[in-house]
Amino acid sequence: MQPQPQPATFQLPAQMAVAAEEIDYLYYFVYWFSVVFFVGIVGVSLYFLWKYKRRPGQKPEHVPDPTKLELFWTITPVLFIGYLFHASFSAYIKQATAAEGAMEIRVRARKWAWDFEYPNGSREGGQLYLPVNKPVKLVMSSDDVIHSFYVPAFRAKRDAVPGLYSHLAFTPNVKGEAQVYCAEFCGTSHSGMLAKIIVVDEEQYKKHLDELDKMPEKCGEKPCTPATWGEQLFVKNGCPSCHSRDGSKSLGPSLKGVFGTPQPIAGSGPVTADENYLRESILRPNAKIVEGYTTVQMPPFVFKDPQVDAIIAYLKTLK
Ligand code: CUA
């Protein structure tokens, strides 16, 4: 029988991927190894401190050369460390090499969001659906600085580096949601650079891909409108980390009341924020940059037409 993935413990989150069992075994091995030897060595030291303290009338004795003892306490730790190196390295290699026929997902990191591209070319920001029990290979890169893709429930972490592809392999084996963090400090909103991996069965995964580029039926409790779908896309793609919706200053201009008002464009005169301006600013953000915001560049976003329409519909509601 296959061992069952373990629930969360005091030290580790619930296991949701095949590799978790091996990693956790290593973790607890190193942990208890350290605890036992720390307590043992400190305990014996304290005992000797007391037993061999200076007493009146006693002279220190000469100890003959303890070669055998020295060999013992040198070789034993070397064997332990050799075992640890072997076990850790083979666990590491398993995460670095994907299984044959693994599903390839393209991951793009940028300040401060994760974008995912499925094998069929559909894209999604902030969440990734994966079928359960299917090996996955992430091909990752970064648009700006070094980020680190970290999924504690999968016991998986790898840097996403600008100008370089990095790989991470795992096989989710439990249905449910796994939290993704950025584990490399990357600027102001580093702690908000989050995503979810949603592990479902094959059928739900296919259904999700079919619906991905279409307007969903429900947005929260209510049926979706272009504006409420637009709001979902706005949040999921991490836009609020740079654009406030209440007029407050952030890394990018606030989007409160942006539609239909003149925007002061750096290097040229004001431009009215109509549908064309908003569309261009979403797809090619650096074509026209609002004055005062030229130091931080917004990365370009890839959306299908209905999605751009929905986001514009949402921006119109921010009065
Ligand atoms: Cu990206 Cu921290």
PDB file of C-alpha atoms and ligand atoms in Angstrom:
ATOM      1  CA  MET A   1       0.000   0.000   0.000  1.00  0.00           C
ATOM      2  CA  GLN A   2       1.115   3.542  -0.737  1.00  0.00           C
ATOM      3  CA  PRO A   3       1.939   5.609   2.363  1.00  0.00           C
ATOM      4  CA  GLN A   4      -0.704   8.256   2.953  1.00  0.00           C
ATOM      5  CA  PRO A   5       0.276  11.963   2.805  1.00  0.00           C
ATOM      6  CA  GLN A   6       0.548  13.228   6.368  1.00  0.00           C
ATOM      7  CA  PRO A   7      -1.506  16.041   7.907  1.00  0.00           C
ATOM      8  CA  ALA A   8       0.117  19.177   9.318  1.00  0.00           C
ATOM      9  CA  THR A   9       2.305  18.831  12.401  1.00  0.00           C
ATOM     10  CA  PHE A  10       3.522  21.473  14.827  1.00  0.00           C
ATOM     11  CA  GLN A  11       6.591  22.088  12.662  1.00  0.00           C
ATOM     12  CA  LEU A  12       5.488  21.282   9.121  1.00  0.00           C
ATOM     13  CA  PRO A  13       2.395  21.959   7.009  1.00  0.00           C
ATOM     14  CA  ALA A  14       0.257  19.124   5.592  1.00  0.00           C
ATOM     15  CA  GLN A  15       1.925  17.132   2.811  1.00  0.00           C
ATOM     16  CA  MET A  16       0.456  17.706  -0.656  1.00  0.00           C
ATOM     17  CA  ALA A  17       3.124  16.318  -3.007  1.00  0.00           C
ATOM     18  CA  VAL A  18       4.955  13.038  -3.505  1.00  0.00           C
ATOM     19  CA  ALA A  19       8.366  14.404  -2.433  1.00  0.00           C
ATOM     20  CA  ALA A  20       7.035  15.668   0.902  1.00  0.00           C
ATOM     21  CA  GLU A  21       7.411  12.325   2.658  1.00  0.00           C
ATOM     22  CA  GLU A  22      11.115  12.038   1.902  1.00  0.00           C
ATOM     23  CA  ILE A  23      11.854  15.694   2.720  1.00  0.00           C
ATOM     24  CA  ASP A  24      10.002  15.432   6.037  1.00  0.00           C
ATOM     25  CA  TYR A  25      11.859  12.253   6.938  1.00  0.00           C
ATOM     26  CA  LEU A  26      15.158  14.089   6.325  1.00  0.00           C
ATOM     27  CA  TYR A  27      13.970  17.091   8.276  1.00  0.00           C
ATOM     28  CA  TYR A  28      13.014  15.060  11.327  1.00  0.00           C
ATOM     29  CA  PHE A  29      16.164  12.943  11.045  1.00  0.00           C
ATOM     30  CA  VAL A  30      18.390  16.038  11.202  1.00  0.00           C
ATOM     31  CA  TYR A  31      16.170  17.551  13.895  1.00  0.00           C
ATOM     32  CA  TRP A  32      16.244  14.579  16.305  1.00  0.00           C
ATOM     33  CA  PHE A  33      19.878  13.846  15.520  1.00  0.00           C
ATOM     34  CA  SER A  34      20.708  17.414  16.604  1.00  0.00           C
ATOM     35  CA  VAL A  35      18.482  17.291  19.688  1.00  0.00           C
ATOM     36  CA  VAL A  36      19.931  13.985  20.950  1.00  0.00           C
ATOM     37  CA  PHE A  37      23.561  15.006  20.423  1.00  0.00           C
ATOM     38  CA  PHE A  38      23.097  18.509  21.804  1.00  0.00           C
ATOM     39  CA  VAL A  39      21.510  17.232  25.007  1.00  0.00           C
ATOM     40  CA  GLY A  40      24.013  14.357  25.243  1.00  0.00           C
ATOM     41  CA  ILE A  41      27.154  16.446  24.706  1.00  0.00           C
ATOM     42  CA  VAL A  42      26.059  19.321  26.960  1.00  0.00           C
ATOM     43  CA  GLY A  43      24.925  16.819  29.620  1.00  0.00           C
ATOM     44  CA  VAL A  44      28.223  14.890  29.644  1.00  0.00           C
ATOM     45  CA  SER A  45      30.209  18.159  29.671  1.00  0.00           C
ATOM     46  CA  LEU A  46      28.310  19.405  32.722  1.00  0.00           C
ATOM     47  CA  TYR A  47      28.754  16.056  34.464  1.00  0.00           C
ATOM     48  CA  PHE A  48      32.535  16.013  33.821  1.00  0.00           C
ATOM     49  CA  LEU A  49      32.775  19.623  34.922  1.00  0.00           C
ATOM     50  CA  TRP A  50      31.443  18.584  38.291  1.00  0.00           C
ATOM     51  CA  LYS A  51      33.162  15.187  38.550  1.00  0.00           C
ATOM     52  CA  TYR A  52      36.671  16.368  37.648  1.00  0.00           C
ATOM     53  CA  LYS A  53      36.679  19.740  39.369  1.00  0.00           C
ATOM     54  CA  ARG A  54      39.762  20.569  41.444  1.00  0.00           C
ATOM     55  CA  ARG A  55      39.684  19.015  44.860  1.00  0.00           C
ATOM     56  CA  PRO A  56      42.221  19.538  47.663  1.00  0.00           C
ATOM     57  CA  GLY A  57      44.900  16.829  47.805  1.00  0.00           C
ATOM     58  CA  GLN A  58      44.228  15.461  44.260  1.00  0.00           C
ATOM     59  CA  LYS A  59      46.766  15.690  41.426  1.00  0.00           C
ATOM     60  CA  PRO A  60      45.787  15.485  37.712  1.00  0.00           C
ATOM     61  CA  GLU A  61      46.797  12.145  36.146  1.00  0.00           C
ATOM     62  CA  HIS A  62      48.457  11.634  32.797  1.00  0.00           C
ATOM     63  CA  VAL A  63      46.062  10.058  30.249  1.00  0.00           C
ATOM     64  CA  PRO A  64      47.734   7.683  27.770  1.00  0.00           C
ATOM     65  CA  ASP A  65      47.339   8.461  24.042  1.00  0.00           C
ATOM     66  CA  PRO A  66      43.675   7.593  23.265  1.00  0.00           C
ATOM     67  CA  THR A  67      44.131   6.851  19.525  1.00  0.00           C
ATOM     68  CA  LYS A  68      41.280   4.356  19.295  1.00  0.00           C
ATOM     69  CA  LEU A  69      38.843   6.756  20.937  1.00  0.00           C
ATOM     70  CA  GLU A  70      39.892   9.597  18.632  1.00  0.00           C
ATOM     71  CA  LEU A  71      39.436   7.410  15.555  1.00  0.00           C
ATOM     72  CA  PHE A  72      35.991   6.419  16.806  1.00  0.00           C
ATOM     73  CA  TRP A  73      34.746   9.969  17.315  1.00  0.00           C
ATOM     74  CA  THR A  74      36.126  11.062  13.953  1.00  0.00           C
ATOM     75  CA  ILE A  75      34.887   8.199  11.784  1.00  0.00           C
ATOM     76  CA  THR A  76      31.383   7.917  13.282  1.00  0.00           C
ATOM     77  CA  PRO A  77      30.304  11.515  12.459  1.00  0.00           C
ATOM     78  CA  VAL A  78      31.863  11.197   8.973  1.00  0.00           C
ATOM     79  CA  LEU A  79      29.659   8.165   8.295  1.00  0.00           C
ATOM     80  CA  PHE A  80      26.575  10.076   9.489  1.00  0.00           C
ATOM     81  CA  ILE A  81      27.421  13.089   7.358  1.00  0.00           C
ATOM     82  CA  GLY A  82      28.063  10.819   4.362  1.00  0.00           C
ATOM     83  CA  TYR A  83      24.606   9.311   4.789  1.00  0.00           C
ATOM     84  CA  LEU A  84      22.992  12.748   5.170  1.00  0.00           C
ATOM     85  CA  PHE A  85      24.708  14.073   2.065  1.00  0.00           C
ATOM     86  CA  HIS A  86      23.594  11.080   0.028  1.00  0.00           C
ATOM     87  CA  ALA A  87      19.973  11.264   1.226  1.00  0.00           C
ATOM     88  CA  SER A  88      19.671  15.064   0.790  1.00  0.00           C
ATOM     89  CA  PHE A  89      21.340  15.129  -2.585  1.00  0.00           C
ATOM     90  CA  SER A  90      19.114  12.427  -4.032  1.00  0.00           C
ATOM     91  CA  ALA A  91      16.034  14.280  -2.699  1.00  0.00           C
ATOM     92  CA  TYR A  92      17.326  17.483  -4.296  1.00  0.00           C
ATOM     93  CA  ILE A  93      17.941  15.808  -7.644  1.00  0.00           C
ATOM     94  CA  LYS A  94      14.377  14.496  -7.673  1.00  0.00           C
ATOM     95  CA  GLN A  95      13.065  18.078  -7.507  1.00  0.00           C
ATOM     96  CA  ALA A  96      15.492  19.290 -10.140  1.00  0.00           C
ATOM     97  CA  THR A  97      14.626  16.632 -12.734  1.00  0.00           C
ATOM     98  CA  ALA A  98      11.094  16.205 -14.006  1.00  0.00           C
ATOM     99  CA  ALA A  99       9.492  12.816 -14.626  1.00  0.00           C
ATOM    100  CA  GLU A 100       9.128  11.720 -18.233  1.00  0.00           C
ATOM    101  CA  GLY A 101       5.996  13.248 -19.766  1.00  0.00           C
ATOM    102  CA  ALA A 102       5.624  15.837 -17.004  1.00  0.00           C
ATOM    103  CA  MET A 103       3.175  18.643 -17.699  1.00  0.00           C
ATOM    104  CA  GLU A 104       5.126  21.797 -18.435  1.00  0.00           C
ATOM    105  CA  ILE A 105       3.914  25.049 -16.886  1.00  0.00           C
ATOM    106  CA  ARG A 106       5.590  28.346 -17.683  1.00  0.00           C
ATOM    107  CA  VAL A 107       5.938  30.610 -14.647  1.00  0.00           C
ATOM    108  CA  ARG A 108       6.779  34.294 -14.960  1.00  0.00           C
ATOM    109  CA  ALA A 109       7.659  36.218 -11.845  1.00  0.00           C
ATOM    110  CA  ARG A 110       7.592  39.982 -11.627  1.00  0.00           C
ATOM    111  CA  LYS A 111       7.190  42.620  -8.993  1.00  0.00           C
ATOM    112  CA  TRP A 112       4.880  41.510  -7.382  1.00  0.00           C
ATOM    113  CA  ALA A 113       2.892  38.726  -8.922  1.00  0.00           C
ATOM    114  CA  TRP A 114       3.148  35.233 -10.366  1.00  0.00           C
ATOM    115  CA  ASP A 115       1.866  34.527 -13.894  1.00  0.00           C
ATOM    116  CA  PHE A 116       1.228  31.017 -15.135  1.00  0.00           C
ATOM    117  CA  GLU A 117       0.936  29.707 -18.682  1.00  0.00           C
ATOM    118  CA  TYR A 118      -0.711  26.323 -19.256  1.00  0.00           C
ATOM    119  CA  PRO A 119       0.447  23.874 -21.948  1.00  0.00           C
ATOM    120  CA  ASN A 120      -2.438  25.022 -24.204  1.00  0.00           C
ATOM    121  CA  GLY A 121      -1.211  28.639 -24.087  1.00  0.00           C
ATOM    122  CA  SER A 122      -3.897  29.952 -21.724  1.00  0.00           C
ATOM    123  CA  ARG A 123      -2.613  32.232 -19.030  1.00  0.00           C
ATOM    124  CA  GLU A 124      -3.631  33.024 -15.557  1.00  0.00           C
ATOM    125  CA  GLY A 125      -2.353  35.298 -12.804  1.00  0.00           C
ATOM    126  CA  GLY A 126      -2.282  34.546  -9.092  1.00  0.00           C
ATOM    127  CA  GLN A 127      -3.604  31.010  -9.316  1.00  0.00           C
ATOM    128  CA  LEU A 128      -2.616  27.777 -10.979  1.00  0.00           C
ATOM    129  CA  TYR A 129      -4.881  24.774 -11.425  1.00  0.00           C
ATOM    130  CA  LEU A 130      -3.186  21.373 -11.506  1.00  0.00           C
ATOM    131  CA  PRO A 131      -4.573  17.870 -11.939  1.00  0.00           C
ATOM    132  CA  VAL A 132      -3.891  15.562  -9.003  1.00  0.00           C
ATOM    133  CA  ASN A 133      -1.238  12.794  -9.304  1.00  0.00           C
ATOM    134  CA  LYS A 134       0.266  14.225 -12.473  1.00  0.00           C
ATOM    135  CA  PRO A 135       3.979  15.121 -12.576  1.00  0.00           C
ATOM    136  CA  VAL A 136       4.536  18.821 -13.213  1.00  0.00           C
ATOM    137  CA  LYS A 137       7.580  20.699 -14.400  1.00  0.00           C
ATOM    138  CA  LEU A 138       7.711  24.446 -13.863  1.00  0.00           C
ATOM    139  CA  VAL A 139       9.842  26.464 -16.247  1.00  0.00           C
ATOM    140  CA  MET A 140      10.411  29.746 -14.447  1.00  0.00           C
ATOM    141  CA  SER A 141      11.881  33.131 -15.215  1.00  0.00           C
ATOM    142  CA  SER A 142      11.687  36.641 -13.838  1.00  0.00           C
ATOM    143  CA  ASP A 143      10.931  39.934 -15.592  1.00  0.00           C
ATOM    144  CA  ASP A 144      12.837  42.090 -13.131  1.00  0.00           C
ATOM    145  CA  VAL A 145      14.676  40.934  -9.988  1.00  0.00           C
ATOM    146  CA  ILE A 146      15.278  37.579  -8.296  1.00  0.00           C
ATOM    147  CA  HIS A 147      12.158  36.021  -6.798  1.00  0.00           C
ATOM    148  CA  SER A 148      11.752  32.592  -5.260  1.00  0.00           C
ATOM    149  CA  PHE A 149       8.821  30.267  -5.875  1.00  0.00           C
ATOM    150  CA  TYR A 150       8.020  28.591  -2.593  1.00  0.00           C
ATOM    151  CA  VAL A 151       5.245  26.047  -1.925  1.00  0.00           C
ATOM    152  CA  PRO A 152       5.603  24.728   1.649  1.00  0.00           C
ATOM    153  CA  ALA A 153       2.889  22.067   1.183  1.00  0.00           C
ATOM    154  CA  PHE A 154       4.884  20.599  -1.724  1.00  0.00           C
ATOM    155  CA  ARG A 155       8.220  21.075   0.117  1.00  0.00           C
ATOM    156  CA  ALA A 156       9.361  22.812  -3.059  1.00  0.00           C
ATOM    157  CA  LYS A 157      11.325  26.028  -3.564  1.00  0.00           C
ATOM    158  CA  ARG A 158      13.374  27.409  -6.433  1.00  0.00           C
ATOM    159  CA  ASP A 159      14.554  30.886  -7.450  1.00  0.00           C
ATOM    160  CA  ALA A 160      13.099  32.669 -10.480  1.00  0.00           C
ATOM    161  CA  VAL A 161      15.946  34.648 -11.992  1.00  0.00           C
ATOM    162  CA  PRO A 162      15.967  37.328 -14.719  1.00  0.00           C
ATOM    163  CA  GLY A 163      17.650  36.181 -17.923  1.00  0.00           C
ATOM    164  CA  LEU A 164      17.674  32.512 -16.942  1.00  0.00           C
ATOM    165  CA  TYR A 165      15.223  29.607 -16.920  1.00  0.00           C
ATOM    166  CA  SER A 166      15.048  27.630 -13.701  1.00  0.00           C
ATOM    167  CA  HIS A 167      13.142  24.397 -13.239  1.00  0.00           C
ATOM    168  CA  LEU A 168      11.154  22.876 -10.435  1.00  0.00           C
ATOM    169  CA  ALA A 169       9.469  19.463 -10.530  1.00  0.00           C
ATOM    170  CA  PHE A 170       6.812  17.976  -8.266  1.00  0.00           C
ATOM    171  CA  THR A 171       3.751  15.746  -8.310  1.00  0.00           C
ATOM    172  CA  PRO A 172       0.810  17.002  -6.253  1.00  0.00           C
ATOM    173  CA  ASN A 173      -0.953  14.006  -4.685  1.00  0.00           C
ATOM    174  CA  VAL A 174      -3.646  15.621  -2.536  1.00  0.00           C
ATOM    175  CA  LYS A 175      -6.588  17.692  -3.760  1.00  0.00           C
ATOM    176  CA  GLY A 176      -6.961  21.152  -2.251  1.00  0.00           C
ATOM    177  CA  GLU A 177      -5.281  24.545  -2.115  1.00  0.00           C
ATOM    178  CA  ALA A 178      -1.561  25.078  -1.637  1.00  0.00           C
ATOM    179  CA  GLN A 179      -0.213  28.532  -0.821  1.00  0.00           C
ATOM    180  CA  VAL A 180       2.613  29.939  -2.941  1.00  0.00           C
ATOM    181  CA  TYR A 181       4.963  32.510  -1.409  1.00  0.00           C
ATOM    182  CA  CYS A 182       7.858  34.563  -2.709  1.00  0.00           C
ATOM    183  CA  ALA A 183      10.858  33.576  -0.608  1.00  0.00           C
ATOM    184  CA  GLU A 184      13.379  36.142  -1.857  1.00  0.00           C
ATOM    185  CA  PHE A 185      13.100  39.744  -0.726  1.00  0.00           C
ATOM    186  CA  CYS A 186      12.176  41.661  -3.878  1.00  0.00           C
ATOM    187  CA  GLY A 187      10.953  45.077  -2.796  1.00  0.00           C
ATOM    188  CA  THR A 188       8.069  46.889  -1.130  1.00  0.00           C
ATOM    189  CA  SER A 189       5.301  44.367  -1.801  1.00  0.00           C
ATOM    190  CA  HIS A 190       7.425  41.217  -1.451  1.00  0.00           C
ATOM    191  CA  SER A 191       5.161  39.883   1.299  1.00  0.00           C
ATOM    192  CA  GLY A 192       2.112  40.368  -0.932  1.00  0.00           C
ATOM    193  CA  MET A 193       3.608  38.365  -3.806  1.00  0.00           C
ATOM    194  CA  LEU A 194       1.344  35.379  -3.303  1.00  0.00           C
ATOM    195  CA  ALA A 195      -0.462  32.816  -5.425  1.00  0.00           C
ATOM    196  CA  LYS A 196      -2.546  29.694  -4.951  1.00  0.00           C
ATOM    197  CA  ILE A 197      -2.094  26.267  -6.484  1.00  0.00           C
ATOM    198  CA  ILE A 198      -5.434  24.536  -6.716  1.00  0.00           C
ATOM    199  CA  VAL A 199      -5.129  20.766  -7.090  1.00  0.00           C
ATOM    200  CA  VAL A 200      -8.248  19.179  -8.583  1.00  0.00           C
ATOM    201  CA  ASP A 201      -9.126  16.013 -10.475  1.00  0.00           C
ATOM    202  CA  GLU A 202      -8.420  15.740 -14.187  1.00  0.00           C
ATOM    203  CA  GLU A 203     -12.014  16.536 -15.170  1.00  0.00           C
ATOM    204  CA  GLN A 204     -12.217  19.751 -13.140  1.00  0.00           C
ATOM    205  CA  TYR A 205      -8.819  20.782 -14.481  1.00  0.00           C
ATOM    206  CA  LYS A 206     -10.019  20.454 -18.086  1.00  0.00           C
ATOM    207  CA  LYS A 207     -13.213  22.313 -17.231  1.00  0.00           C
ATOM    208  CA  HIS A 208     -11.210  25.129 -15.666  1.00  0.00           C
ATOM    209  CA  LEU A 209      -9.036  25.468 -18.767  1.00  0.00           C
ATOM    210  CA  ASP A 210     -12.134  25.585 -20.986  1.00  0.00           C
ATOM    211  CA  GLU A 211     -13.599  28.381 -18.911  1.00  0.00           C
ATOM    212  CA  LEU A 212     -10.398  30.265 -18.263  1.00  0.00           C
ATOM    213  CA  ASP A 213     -10.660  32.853 -21.004  1.00  0.00           C
ATOM    214  CA  LYS A 214     -14.411  33.207 -20.756  1.00  0.00           C
ATOM    215  CA  MET A 215     -16.430  35.228 -18.277  1.00  0.00           C
ATOM    216  CA  PRO A 216     -17.294  32.922 -15.335  1.00  0.00           C
ATOM    217  CA  GLU A 217     -20.950  32.443 -14.381  1.00  0.00           C
ATOM    218  CA  LYS A 218     -20.618  33.694 -10.841  1.00  0.00           C
ATOM    219  CA  CYS A 219     -18.507  36.464  -9.371  1.00  0.00           C
ATOM    220  CA  GLY A 220     -18.809  35.883  -5.622  1.00  0.00           C
ATOM    221  CA  GLU A 221     -22.505  35.307  -4.971  1.00  0.00           C
ATOM    222  CA  LYS A 222     -23.892  37.188  -7.949  1.00  0.00           C
ATOM    223  CA  PRO A 223     -23.866  36.439 -11.692  1.00  0.00           C
ATOM    224  CA  CYS A 224     -20.839  38.079 -13.308  1.00  0.00           C
ATOM    225  CA  THR A 225     -21.037  41.320 -15.214  1.00  0.00           C
ATOM    226  CA  PRO A 226     -18.084  42.575 -17.286  1.00  0.00           C
ATOM    227  CA  ALA A 227     -17.286  45.011 -14.446  1.00  0.00           C
ATOM    228  CA  THR A 228     -17.294  42.412 -11.645  1.00  0.00           C
ATOM    229  CA  TRP A 229     -15.280  39.997 -13.794  1.00  0.00           C
ATOM    230  CA  GLY A 230     -12.907  42.870 -14.486  1.00  0.00           C
ATOM    231  CA  GLU A 231     -12.529  43.419 -10.755  1.00  0.00           C
ATOM    232  CA  GLN A 232     -11.651  39.725 -10.285  1.00  0.00           C
ATOM    233  CA  LEU A 233      -9.020  39.946 -13.016  1.00  0.00           C
ATOM    234  CA  PHE A 234      -7.678  43.175 -11.521  1.00  0.00           C
ATOM    235  CA  VAL A 235      -7.184  41.574  -8.104  1.00  0.00           C
ATOM    236  CA  LYS A 236      -5.957  38.169  -9.327  1.00  0.00           C
ATOM    237  CA  ASN A 237      -3.297  39.737 -11.497  1.00  0.00           C
ATOM    238  CA  GLY A 238      -1.881  41.685  -8.607  1.00  0.00           C
ATOM    239  CA  CYS A 239      -2.780  45.164  -9.921  1.00  0.00           C
ATOM    240  CA  PRO A 240      -3.723  46.478  -6.434  1.00  0.00           C
ATOM    241  CA  SER A 241      -0.128  46.057  -5.258  1.00  0.00           C
ATOM    242  CA  CYS A 242       0.788  49.139  -7.344  1.00  0.00           C
ATOM    243  CA  HIS A 243      -2.504  50.901  -8.132  1.00  0.00           C
ATOM    244  CA  SER A 244      -4.774  52.103  -5.344  1.00  0.00           C
ATOM    245  CA  ARG A 245      -8.486  52.434  -5.972  1.00  0.00           C
ATOM    246  CA  ASP A 246      -9.146  55.114  -3.375  1.00  0.00           C
ATOM    247  CA  GLY A 247      -6.959  57.935  -4.635  1.00  0.00           C
ATOM    248  CA  SER A 248      -4.010  57.195  -2.337  1.00  0.00           C
ATOM    249  CA  LYS A 249      -0.501  57.351  -3.765  1.00  0.00           C
ATOM    250  CA  SER A 250       1.246  54.058  -4.492  1.00  0.00           C
ATOM    251  CA  LEU A 251       3.942  52.882  -6.909  1.00  0.00           C
ATOM    252  CA  GLY A 252       1.626  53.499  -9.843  1.00  0.00           C
ATOM    253  CA  PRO A 253      -1.053  56.166 -10.303  1.00  0.00           C
ATOM    254  CA  SER A 254      -4.285  55.612  -8.386  1.00  0.00           C
ATOM    255  CA  LEU A 255      -7.079  54.442 -10.658  1.00  0.00           C
ATOM    256  CA  LYS A 256      -9.836  56.245  -8.779  1.00  0.00           C
ATOM    257  CA  GLY A 257     -11.824  58.303 -11.278  1.00  0.00           C
ATOM    258  CA  VAL A 258      -9.263  57.659 -14.012  1.00  0.00           C
ATOM    259  CA  PHE A 259     -11.732  57.038 -16.845  1.00  0.00           C
ATOM    260  CA  GLY A 260     -12.534  60.064 -18.975  1.00  0.00           C
ATOM    261  CA  THR A 261     -10.116  62.387 -17.171  1.00  0.00           C
ATOM    262  CA  PRO A 262      -6.971  63.959 -18.645  1.00  0.00           C
ATOM    263  CA  GLN A 263      -3.727  62.252 -17.599  1.00  0.00           C
ATOM    264  CA  PRO A 264      -0.453  64.239 -17.523  1.00  0.00           C
ATOM    265  CA  ILE A 265       1.854  62.147 -19.693  1.00  0.00           C
ATOM    266  CA  ALA A 266       5.606  62.489 -19.169  1.00  0.00           C
ATOM    267  CA  GLY A 267       7.271  64.047 -22.197  1.00  0.00           C
ATOM    268  CA  SER A 268       4.027  65.118 -23.891  1.00  0.00           C
ATOM    269  CA  GLY A 269       0.797  66.900 -23.082  1.00  0.00           C
ATOM    270  CA  PRO A 270      -2.205  65.518 -21.221  1.00  0.00           C
ATOM    271  CA  VAL A 271      -4.111  62.603 -22.772  1.00  0.00           C
ATOM    272  CA  THR A 272      -7.708  61.731 -21.978  1.00  0.00           C
ATOM    273  CA  ALA A 273      -8.028  58.274 -20.392  1.00  0.00           C
ATOM    274  CA  ASP A 274     -10.561  56.766 -22.784  1.00  0.00           C
ATOM    275  CA  GLU A 275     -10.974  53.079 -23.699  1.00  0.00           C
ATOM    276  CA  ASN A 276      -8.055  53.183 -26.133  1.00  0.00           C
ATOM    277  CA  TYR A 277      -5.738  54.767 -23.585  1.00  0.00           C
ATOM    278  CA  LEU A 278      -6.665  52.201 -20.903  1.00  0.00           C
ATOM    279  CA  ARG A 279      -6.258  49.297 -23.311  1.00  0.00           C
ATOM    280  CA  GLU A 280      -2.823  50.501 -24.345  1.00  0.00           C
ATOM    281  CA  SER A 281      -1.834  51.079 -20.711  1.00  0.00           C
ATOM    282  CA  ILE A 282      -2.770  47.491 -19.815  1.00  0.00           C
ATOM    283  CA  LEU A 283      -1.117  45.775 -22.782  1.00  0.00           C
ATOM    284  CA  ARG A 284       1.801  48.173 -23.405  1.00  0.00           C
ATOM    285  CA  PRO A 285       2.139  50.077 -20.129  1.00  0.00           C
ATOM    286  CA  ASN A 286       5.261  51.998 -21.072  1.00  0.00           C
ATOM    287  CA  ALA A 287       3.847  53.573 -24.233  1.00  0.00           C
ATOM    288  CA  LYS A 288       2.502  56.498 -22.179  1.00  0.00           C
ATOM    289  CA  ILE A 289       3.686  56.989 -18.622  1.00  0.00           C
ATOM    290  CA  VAL A 290       1.964  59.368 -16.244  1.00  0.00           C
ATOM    291  CA  GLU A 291       4.251  62.125 -14.989  1.00  0.00           C
ATOM    292  CA  GLY A 292       5.932  61.308 -11.700  1.00  0.00           C
ATOM    293  CA  TYR A 293       5.797  57.532 -12.274  1.00  0.00           C
ATOM    294  CA  THR A 294       8.667  57.076 -14.705  1.00  0.00           C
ATOM    295  CA  THR A 295      11.062  55.410 -12.246  1.00  0.00           C
ATOM    296  CA  VAL A 296       9.090  52.178 -11.750  1.00  0.00           C
ATOM    297  CA  GLN A 297       8.143  50.350 -14.945  1.00  0.00           C
ATOM    298  CA  MET A 298       4.936  48.368 -15.093  1.00  0.00           C
ATOM    299  CA  PRO A 299       5.408  45.031 -16.877  1.00  0.00           C
ATOM    300  CA  PRO A 300       3.228  44.364 -19.942  1.00  0.00           C
ATOM    301  CA  PHE A 301       0.213  42.087 -19.361  1.00  0.00           C
ATOM    302  CA  VAL A 302      -1.155  39.478 -21.709  1.00  0.00           C
ATOM    303  CA  PHE A 303      -4.947  39.352 -21.790  1.00  0.00           C
ATOM    304  CA  LYS A 304      -7.462  38.152 -24.321  1.00  0.00           C
ATOM    305  CA  ASP A 305      -9.799  40.795 -25.751  1.00  0.00           C
ATOM    306  CA  PRO A 306     -12.842  40.000 -23.559  1.00  0.00           C
ATOM    307  CA  GLN A 307     -10.604  40.237 -20.489  1.00  0.00           C
ATOM    308  CA  VAL A 308      -9.286  43.668 -21.483  1.00  0.00           C
ATOM    309  CA  ASP A 309     -12.873  44.803 -22.067  1.00  0.00           C
ATOM    310  CA  ALA A 310     -13.860  43.541 -18.623  1.00  0.00           C
ATOM    311  CA  ILE A 311     -10.998  45.347 -16.882  1.00  0.00           C
ATOM    312  CA  ILE A 312     -11.876  48.571 -18.689  1.00  0.00           C
ATOM    313  CA  ALA A 313     -15.517  48.091 -17.657  1.00  0.00           C
ATOM    314  CA  TYR A 314     -14.332  47.752 -14.064  1.00  0.00           C
ATOM    315  CA  LEU A 315     -12.047  50.823 -14.241  1.00  0.00           C
ATOM    316  CA  LYS A 316     -15.040  52.848 -15.400  1.00  0.00           C
ATOM    317  CA  THR A 317     -16.817  52.023 -12.143  1.00  0.00           C
ATOM    318  CA  LEU A 318     -13.977  53.469  -9.985  1.00  0.00           C
ATOM    319  CA  LYS A 319     -15.397  56.952  -9.505  1.00  0.00           C
TER     320      LYS A 319
HETATM  321 CU1  CUA B   1       9.140  38.383  -5.260  1.00  0.00          CU
HETATM  322 CU2  CUA B   1       9.826  38.567  -3.018  1.00  0.00          CU
END
